[in-house]
Short mmCIF file of C-alpha atoms and ligand atoms in Angstrom, two decimals:
data_model
loop_
_atom_site.label_atom_id
_atom_site.label_comp_id
_atom_site.label_asym_id
_atom_site.label_seq_id
_atom_site.Cartn_x
_atom_site.Cartn_y
_atom_site.Cartn_z
CA LYS A 28 5.11 -16.88 -14.77
CA ASN A 29 2.48 -15.08 -12.62
CA TRP A 30 1.13 -11.84 -13.49
CA ILE A 31 2.71 -8.70 -11.01
CA SER A 32 0.42 -6.13 -10.60
CA PHE A 33 0.95 -2.39 -10.39
CA SER A 34 -2.78 -1.48 -9.57
CA HIS A 35 -3.94 1.40 -8.04
CA MET A 36 -7.35 -0.39 -7.25
CA SER A 37 -7.08 -2.49 -4.45
CA VAL A 38 -5.46 -2.94 -0.97
CA ASP A 39 -2.80 -5.54 -0.08
CA ARG A 40 -5.08 -8.39 1.39
CA SER A 41 -1.78 -10.36 2.86
CA ILE A 42 -1.74 -7.50 5.49
CA PHE A 43 -5.57 -7.04 6.51
CA PRO A 44 -5.69 -7.99 9.82
CA PHE A 45 -8.70 -10.96 9.08
CA ASP A 46 -8.36 -12.55 12.55
CA SER A 47 -9.19 -9.23 14.49
CA TRP A 48 -11.74 -8.20 12.01
CA LEU A 49 -13.57 -11.47 12.50
CA ALA A 50 -13.31 -10.99 16.98
CA CYS A 51 -15.18 -7.34 15.91
CA GLU A 52 -17.98 -8.86 13.95
CA HIS A 53 -18.27 -11.39 16.57
CA THR A 54 -18.92 -8.91 18.73
CA ALA A 55 -20.86 -6.57 16.69
CA LEU A 56 -22.90 -9.97 16.32
CA LYS A 57 -23.21 -10.55 20.08
CA ARG A 58 -23.63 -7.02 21.16
CA SER A 59 -26.19 -5.69 19.12
CA GLN A 60 -28.78 -8.08 18.15
CA LEU A 61 -30.99 -5.02 18.60
CA GLU A 62 -30.02 -3.16 15.94
CA LEU A 63 -29.20 -5.73 13.52
CA ASN A 64 -32.93 -6.82 13.47
CA ASP A 65 -35.33 -3.66 14.24
CA ASP A 66 -35.19 -0.93 12.25
CA SER A 67 -32.70 1.44 13.52
CA SER A 68 -31.07 -0.89 11.23
CA ARG A 69 -33.05 0.76 8.13
CA PHE A 70 -32.60 4.08 9.44
CA PRO A 71 -31.37 6.31 6.17
CA GLN A 72 -28.45 7.94 7.40
CA GLY A 73 -26.92 4.63 9.32
CA ILE A 74 -27.14 3.32 13.13
CA TYR A 75 -26.65 5.92 15.20
CA SER A 76 -23.55 4.77 17.77
CA VAL A 77 -21.64 4.11 14.32
CA ARG A 78 -21.74 7.30 12.92
CA GLN A 79 -20.61 8.48 16.54
CA THR A 80 -17.77 6.46 16.20
CA ILE A 81 -17.00 7.88 12.58
CA SER A 82 -17.31 11.38 13.93
CA ARG A 83 -15.02 10.81 16.86
CA PHE A 84 -12.01 9.14 14.86
CA LEU A 85 -12.44 11.42 11.98
CA SER A 86 -11.94 14.59 14.32
CA VAL A 87 -8.77 13.05 15.34
CA THR A 88 -7.35 12.22 12.21
CA ARG A 89 -8.67 15.13 9.62
CA GLY A 90 -9.44 17.96 11.58
CA VAL A 91 -13.07 17.22 10.78
CA LYS A 92 -15.80 19.09 12.87
CA CYS A 93 -19.35 17.42 12.49
CA PHE A 94 -22.41 16.08 14.59
CA PRO A 95 -23.11 12.05 14.30
CA GLU A 96 -26.51 13.71 12.84
CA GLN A 97 -24.27 15.24 9.93
CA ILE A 98 -23.02 11.76 8.76
CA VAL A 99 -25.16 9.81 5.97
CA LEU A 100 -23.52 6.18 5.60
CA GLY A 101 -24.19 4.49 2.20
CA GLY A 102 -22.91 1.48 0.21
CA GLY A 103 -20.52 3.58 -1.86
CA THR A 104 -18.99 6.96 -2.59
CA GLN A 105 -20.75 6.85 -5.91
CA PHE A 106 -24.64 6.21 -4.08
CA LEU A 107 -24.02 8.92 -2.21
CA PHE A 108 -23.21 11.16 -4.89
CA TYR A 109 -26.41 10.21 -5.95
CA ILE A 110 -28.06 11.11 -2.93
CA LEU A 111 -26.16 14.38 -2.67
CA ARG A 112 -27.73 15.36 -6.34
CA GLN A 113 -30.73 15.30 -5.50
CA LEU A 114 -30.16 17.82 -2.73
CA PHE A 115 -29.50 20.74 -5.93
CA ASP A 116 -32.12 22.17 -8.67
CA GLU A 117 -31.50 21.40 -11.73
CA SER A 118 -29.90 24.09 -12.92
CA THR A 119 -27.01 23.91 -10.65
CA LEU A 120 -23.66 23.53 -12.56
CA TYR A 121 -21.05 21.22 -11.40
CA ALA A 122 -17.44 21.10 -11.82
CA MET A 123 -14.61 18.63 -11.44
CA GLU A 124 -11.03 18.14 -11.86
CA ASN A 125 -9.39 16.68 -15.32
CA PRO A 126 -8.01 14.61 -14.77
CA GLY A 127 -10.07 13.23 -12.69
CA TYR A 128 -12.79 10.41 -11.12
CA ARG A 129 -14.36 9.13 -14.08
CA ARG A 130 -16.66 7.60 -12.37
CA ILE A 131 -18.43 10.45 -10.69
CA TYR A 132 -17.74 11.64 -14.19
CA GLU A 133 -19.83 9.27 -15.85
CA LEU A 134 -22.78 9.41 -13.03
CA LEU A 135 -23.38 12.93 -13.40
CA LYS A 136 -23.51 12.98 -17.12
CA MET A 137 -26.11 10.06 -16.52
CA GLU A 138 -27.99 12.06 -14.79
CA GLN A 139 -27.43 14.97 -17.62
CA MET A 140 -26.45 17.13 -14.60
CA ARG A 141 -24.86 20.63 -16.29
CA LEU A 142 -20.85 19.60 -15.64
CA LYS A 143 -17.70 21.44 -16.97
CA THR A 144 -13.98 20.03 -16.38
CA ILE A 145 -10.93 21.92 -14.74
CA ILE A 146 -7.32 21.22 -15.26
CA LEU A 147 -5.15 21.05 -12.49
CA ASP A 148 -1.73 23.00 -11.98
CA HIS A 149 1.38 22.13 -9.52
CA LYS A 150 -1.18 23.02 -6.51
CA GLY A 151 -4.35 21.15 -7.29
CA ILE A 152 -7.66 22.25 -8.87
CA SER A 153 -6.65 26.06 -10.98
CA ILE A 154 -8.00 28.64 -8.88
CA ASN A 155 -8.26 30.97 -12.21
CA LEU A 156 -10.06 28.34 -14.16
CA LEU A 157 -12.72 27.84 -11.43
CA ARG A 158 -13.61 31.79 -11.32
CA LYS A 159 -13.85 31.87 -14.82
CA THR A 160 -16.16 28.77 -15.11
CA ASN A 161 -17.61 30.06 -12.05
CA PRO A 162 -19.73 26.37 -10.97
CA ASN A 163 -22.50 26.30 -8.09
CA VAL A 164 -21.31 22.56 -6.70
CA VAL A 165 -17.38 21.89 -7.27
CA TYR A 166 -15.94 18.51 -6.64
CA VAL A 167 -12.05 18.46 -5.70
CA THR A 168 -9.47 15.32 -4.66
CA PRO A 169 -7.31 17.16 -2.39
CA SER A 170 -5.61 15.00 -0.33
CA HIS A 171 -4.07 13.36 -2.79
CA GLN A 172 -5.64 14.39 -6.37
CA PHE A 173 -6.90 11.30 -7.66
CA PRO A 174 -5.17 10.19 -10.09
CA SER A 175 -2.29 12.84 -10.62
CA GLY A 176 -1.35 12.64 -6.94
CA VAL A 177 -1.12 15.81 -5.98
CA VAL A 178 -1.15 17.09 -2.27
CA MET A 179 -3.49 20.38 -2.28
CA PRO A 180 -1.24 22.56 0.17
CA ILE A 181 -2.93 25.00 2.32
CA SER A 182 -2.75 27.81 0.67
CA ARG A 183 -5.02 26.80 -2.17
CA ARG A 184 -6.84 25.39 0.14
CA ILE A 185 -8.10 28.67 1.47
CA GLN A 186 -8.33 30.05 -1.72
CA LEU A 187 -10.95 27.07 -2.48
CA LEU A 188 -13.16 28.19 0.58
CA ASN A 189 -13.02 31.82 0.06
CA TRP A 190 -14.39 31.38 -3.36
CA ALA A 191 -16.82 28.99 -2.14
CA ALA A 192 -17.87 32.02 0.84
CA GLU A 193 -17.94 35.02 -1.78
CA SER A 194 -21.48 34.15 -2.87
CA GLU A 195 -24.40 32.03 -1.63
CA ASN A 196 -25.17 29.37 -3.81
CA ARG A 197 -21.16 27.64 -3.91
CA TYR A 198 -20.65 24.49 -2.34
CA ILE A 199 -17.30 21.93 -2.71
CA ILE A 200 -17.35 18.28 -2.62
CA GLU A 201 -14.45 16.98 -0.43
CA ASP A 202 -13.72 14.05 -1.75
CA ASP A 203 -10.82 12.60 1.13
CA TYR A 204 -9.45 9.53 -0.37
CA ASP A 205 -6.26 8.38 -0.21
CA SER A 206 -6.04 10.49 2.88
CA GLU A 207 -4.97 7.60 5.29
CA PHE A 208 -1.69 7.31 4.07
CA LYS A 209 0.84 10.74 4.06
CA TYR A 210 4.85 10.46 3.94
CA GLN A 211 6.87 13.68 3.67
CA THR A 212 4.52 16.25 4.26
CA ASP A 213 2.45 15.49 7.27
CA THR A 214 -1.36 15.64 7.52
CA ILE A 215 -3.14 18.61 6.26
CA PRO A 216 -6.11 19.20 8.05
CA SER A 217 -9.21 19.03 6.01
CA LEU A 218 -11.54 21.30 3.89
CA GLN A 219 -14.48 20.31 5.66
CA GLY A 220 -12.43 21.28 9.43
CA LEU A 221 -11.56 24.86 8.13
CA ASP A 222 -14.69 26.03 6.64
CA SER A 223 -16.41 27.95 8.69
CA CYS A 224 -19.19 28.95 6.23
CA GLY A 225 -20.83 25.43 6.01
CA ARG A 226 -20.09 25.24 2.22
CA VAL A 227 -18.11 21.71 2.79
CA ILE A 228 -19.60 18.50 1.97
CA TYR A 229 -17.38 15.76 2.71
CA PHE A 230 -16.91 12.88 1.54
CA GLY A 231 -14.97 9.35 2.95
CA THR A 232 -14.77 5.71 2.50
CA PHE A 233 -13.20 2.55 4.26
CA SER A 234 -12.18 1.09 0.75
CA LYS A 235 -8.94 1.81 1.29
CA SER A 236 -8.03 1.82 5.01
CA LEU A 237 -10.07 -1.41 5.15
CA LEU A 238 -11.40 -3.13 1.98
CA PRO A 239 -13.55 -2.03 -1.08
CA GLY A 240 -15.31 -5.26 -0.96
CA LEU A 241 -16.86 -3.93 2.17
CA ARG A 242 -18.94 -0.93 0.20
CA LEU A 243 -18.96 1.32 3.08
CA SER A 244 -18.99 5.07 2.71
CA TYR A 245 -19.86 8.40 4.28
CA MET A 246 -20.64 11.64 3.44
CA ILE A 247 -20.81 14.70 5.98
CA LEU A 248 -23.60 17.14 5.17
CA PRO A 249 -23.59 21.02 6.60
CA GLN A 250 -26.56 21.60 9.12
CA HIS A 251 -28.48 23.59 6.39
CA LEU A 252 -28.28 20.17 3.41
CA LEU A 253 -28.90 18.09 6.36
CA LYS A 254 -32.62 19.70 6.69
CA LYS A 255 -32.94 19.43 2.94
CA TYR A 256 -31.95 15.51 2.78
CA ARG A 257 -33.98 15.05 6.04
CA GLU A 258 -37.46 16.71 3.89
CA LYS A 259 -36.54 15.30 1.00
CA CYS A 260 -34.69 11.80 0.88
CA SER A 261 -35.51 10.33 4.44
CA PHE A 262 -37.53 8.25 2.53
CA ILE A 263 -34.55 6.18 1.37
CA MET A 264 -33.58 3.34 3.33
CA SER A 265 -30.02 2.90 4.20
CA THR A 266 -27.91 1.13 1.81
CA SER A 267 -25.24 -0.02 4.16
CA ASN A 268 -25.45 -3.44 6.17
CA ALA A 269 -25.42 -2.90 9.46
CA LEU A 270 -23.58 -5.75 10.40
CA GLY A 271 -20.57 -4.09 7.95
CA GLN A 272 -21.18 -0.60 9.94
CA LEU A 273 -21.16 -2.48 13.67
CA THR A 274 -18.11 -4.40 12.73
CA VAL A 275 -15.98 -1.24 11.68
CA GLN A 276 -17.66 0.35 14.81
CA GLN A 277 -15.80 -2.44 16.64
CA PHE A 278 -12.97 -2.32 14.79
CA ILE A 279 -12.31 1.35 15.30
CA ASP A 280 -13.35 1.69 18.93
CA SER A 281 -10.93 -1.23 19.99
CA GLY A 282 -8.13 0.40 18.57
CA ALA A 283 -7.46 -2.18 15.61
CA TYR A 284 -8.39 0.16 12.97
CA ARG A 285 -4.89 2.34 14.22
CA LYS A 286 -3.04 -0.24 14.77
CA HIS A 287 -3.93 -1.59 10.74
CA ILE A 288 -3.71 2.16 9.70
CA LYS A 289 0.27 2.09 10.95
CA HIS A 290 1.09 -1.26 9.97
CA MET A 291 -0.13 -0.73 6.38
CA LYS A 292 2.04 2.66 6.73
CA GLN A 293 4.90 1.21 7.32
CA VAL A 294 4.50 -1.48 4.74
CA TYR A 295 3.34 0.93 1.91
CA ILE A 296 6.13 3.13 2.53
CA GLU A 297 8.90 0.80 2.09
CA ARG A 298 7.62 -0.41 -0.63
CA GLN A 299 7.25 2.61 -2.10
CA LYS A 300 10.92 3.83 -1.77
CA LYS A 301 12.39 0.33 -3.41
CA LEU A 302 9.93 1.09 -6.16
CA ILE A 303 11.25 4.18 -6.65
CA LYS A 304 14.91 3.93 -6.18
CA HIS A 305 14.45 1.03 -8.86
CA LEU A 306 12.41 2.52 -10.90
CA LYS A 307 14.73 5.63 -10.91
CA ASN A 308 18.23 3.05 -11.78
CA ARG A 309 16.14 1.21 -14.51
CA PHE A 310 14.91 4.68 -16.32
CA GLY A 311 16.70 7.38 -14.92
CA SER A 312 15.51 10.74 -16.84
CA LEU A 313 13.54 8.79 -19.58
CA MET A 314 11.10 8.81 -16.60
CA THR A 315 8.90 12.00 -14.55
CA MET A 316 7.29 11.14 -11.80
CA HIS A 317 4.57 12.77 -9.31
CA GLY A 318 2.31 12.45 -6.64
CA ALA A 319 4.20 10.67 -4.63
CA ASN A 320 4.19 12.76 -1.52
CA ALA A 321 1.08 10.55 -0.41
CA GLY A 322 -1.36 7.93 -1.36
CA LEU A 323 -0.71 4.27 -2.66
CA HIS A 324 0.14 5.13 -5.93
CA PHE A 325 1.93 7.63 -8.03
CA THR A 326 1.94 8.53 -11.44
CA ALA A 327 5.20 8.40 -14.21
CA ALA A 328 5.24 9.76 -17.71
CA PHE A 329 7.77 8.20 -20.07
CA ASP A 330 10.00 9.61 -23.02
CA THR A 331 9.39 7.11 -25.94
CA ARG A 332 8.32 7.16 -29.32
CA ARG A 333 5.93 4.14 -28.14
CA THR A 334 1.72 4.86 -28.05
CA ILE A 335 0.08 4.14 -24.71
CA ASP A 336 -1.62 1.27 -26.87
CA GLU A 337 1.46 -0.88 -27.52
CA ILE A 338 3.08 -0.09 -24.06
CA ALA A 339 -0.68 -1.68 -22.53
CA HIS A 340 -0.40 -4.48 -25.15
CA ARG A 341 3.13 -5.54 -24.50
CA ALA A 342 2.63 -4.97 -20.58
CA LYS A 343 -0.53 -8.24 -21.26
CA SER A 344 1.87 -9.90 -23.01
CA CYS A 345 4.61 -10.25 -20.28
CA LYS A 346 1.68 -10.34 -17.77
CA LEU A 347 2.17 -7.00 -16.06
CA GLU A 348 -1.05 -5.14 -14.69
CA LEU A 349 -0.67 -1.65 -15.75
CA TYR A 350 -3.46 1.00 -16.01
CA ASN A 351 -2.52 4.36 -18.27
CA LEU A 352 -4.17 7.95 -17.45
CA LYS A 353 -6.24 8.26 -20.53
CA PRO A 354 -9.30 6.80 -18.80
CA TYR A 355 -9.16 9.87 -15.98
CA CYS A 356 -8.77 12.65 -19.17
CA LEU A 357 -12.37 13.49 -19.38
CA ASP A 358 -14.08 15.30 -22.15
CA GLY A 359 -11.94 13.14 -24.24
CA SER A 360 -8.38 14.99 -23.98
CA TYR A 361 -5.11 13.48 -23.45
CA LEU A 362 -3.70 16.02 -21.52
CA TYR A 363 -0.25 14.52 -21.05
CA SER A 364 2.80 15.14 -23.37
CA LYS A 365 3.94 11.63 -22.82
CA PRO A 366 2.47 8.06 -22.28
CA ALA A 367 1.52 8.18 -18.40
CA PHE A 368 0.91 5.44 -16.15
CA ILE A 369 -0.62 5.18 -12.63
CA LEU A 370 2.38 3.13 -10.84
CA GLY A 371 0.69 1.47 -7.68
CA PHE A 372 2.00 -0.23 -5.19
CA ALA A 373 -0.26 -1.63 -2.43
CA ASN A 374 -0.45 -4.98 -4.65
CA LEU A 375 3.10 -5.50 -5.18
CA PRO A 376 5.11 -7.43 -2.93
CA LEU A 377 9.02 -6.23 -1.94
CA ASP A 378 10.13 -9.07 -3.82
CA LYS A 379 8.23 -8.70 -6.85
CA ILE A 380 9.57 -5.01 -7.18
CA ASP A 381 12.38 -6.05 -9.18
CA GLU A 382 10.74 -8.07 -11.78
CA GLY A 383 8.09 -5.55 -11.91
CA VAL A 384 10.28 -2.63 -12.85
CA ASP A 385 11.91 -5.42 -15.63
CA ARG A 386 8.47 -5.94 -17.55
CA LEU A 387 7.64 -2.11 -17.25
CA TYR A 388 10.70 -1.57 -18.92
CA TYR A 389 10.55 -4.07 -21.60
CA SER A 390 6.78 -2.80 -22.34
CA ILE A 391 8.31 0.23 -23.06
CA TYR A 392 11.71 0.29 -24.60
CA GLN A 393 13.15 -3.14 -25.03
C1 76U B 26 -11.47 9.25 -5.98
C2 76U B 26 -12.73 8.56 -5.12
N1 76U B 26 -13.07 8.61 -4.48
C3 76U B 26 -13.68 7.72 -3.58
C4 76U B 26 -13.46 5.96 -4.29
C5 76U B 26 -13.94 4.87 -3.35
O1 76U B 26 -14.90 4.90 -3.67
P1 76U B 26 -16.21 3.97 -2.39
O2 76U B 26 -14.74 2.37 -2.68
O3 76U B 26 -17.30 3.82 -3.91
O4 76U B 26 -16.04 4.54 -1.96
C6 76U B 26 -12.78 5.80 -5.17
C7 76U B 26 -11.92 4.31 -5.95
N2 76U B 26 -10.79 5.06 -6.69
C8 76U B 26 -11.04 3.01 -7.83
C9 76U B 26 -10.80 1.91 -6.49
F1 76U B 26 -8.90 2.49 -6.38
C10 76U B 26 -9.93 3.24 -8.55
C11 76U B 26 -10.90 4.27 -9.63
C12 76U B 26 -11.27 3.62 -10.77
O5 76U B 26 -12.40 3.21 -9.83
O6 76U B 26 -10.82 3.65 -11.32
C13 76U B 26 -11.87 7.12 -6.07
O7 76U B 26 -11.02 7.31 -6.75
#
């Protein structure tokens, strides 16, 4: 039998419009030969006209307010984070959510940055603990907290912005990951769009809405950090390839992007609904779910005496690709009272859901 995947890592290539992507790449190649081979493609922030398209599209979809000049394109979120770090001095204290995005945690640790983790409550990062920790820079994922799936409500966003505005050297890094897919709640405006003091550094990526292999991500710097970036980092050449940038621009400007997101939402919402129905039928009160209001995964904790490792072993033996929350519990503390897992449905076709739930049941209870 074949593998069935609850992975949250990738998107479903079967619904990606490769034909229209190819047409956009063809147009980009024909139209933008200038940008492709002169030094504008090495511009550290990425091609200007691409940044104009992204700035327009973010203002419509996320209420982000920025000039193309404030956008820095890069080959991945981690790389942009690495660049951003150069703008702050060694004494900067960073804080991030726990559970949280381990790849950023490990990056800051590797750079020997001062780093504290802050646990969540049901509205996202705990404001009380944030005040106690008193960092200079706090990294949050408000759209669909990674990995717990909490959607940060407006009230908590305002509290966070007020915290940042209270003192000079305070910033919020808003990683707007997984912001394309909202279900029950309608779109909540970005922190960046609500910020009137220039304290929010906005991160975004095309890895979820297009393809992870594209490696095109972006950060938006407030004016005074942009000035510092240009003084310190403008010798670093662009790390996102020009053809990828120009193809994304064509894909967005032609309307194909909006159409693709709409299509993906329809497909994913149907899968999520069917998956949740089957899970509830099968597991009932043995399972508690969180974070299903948005994104391409939610989490589920199970009442069982089996350990996470035993469950992981059994899942593997029945060819079920299943990720648990242990790797995202930073600072070595497992934050859950029961075995908890990430249940992604981006790579789970409708006709595999039944079998997938059966294999999950086998892994945990049989
Ligand atoms: C919170 C968060 N911010 C950004 C990205 C995107 O980074 P990039 O493609 O480099 O732009 C991810 C990507 N997360 C992984 C892919 F889904 C899964 C988790 C894992 O890395 O283990 C992420 O979780």
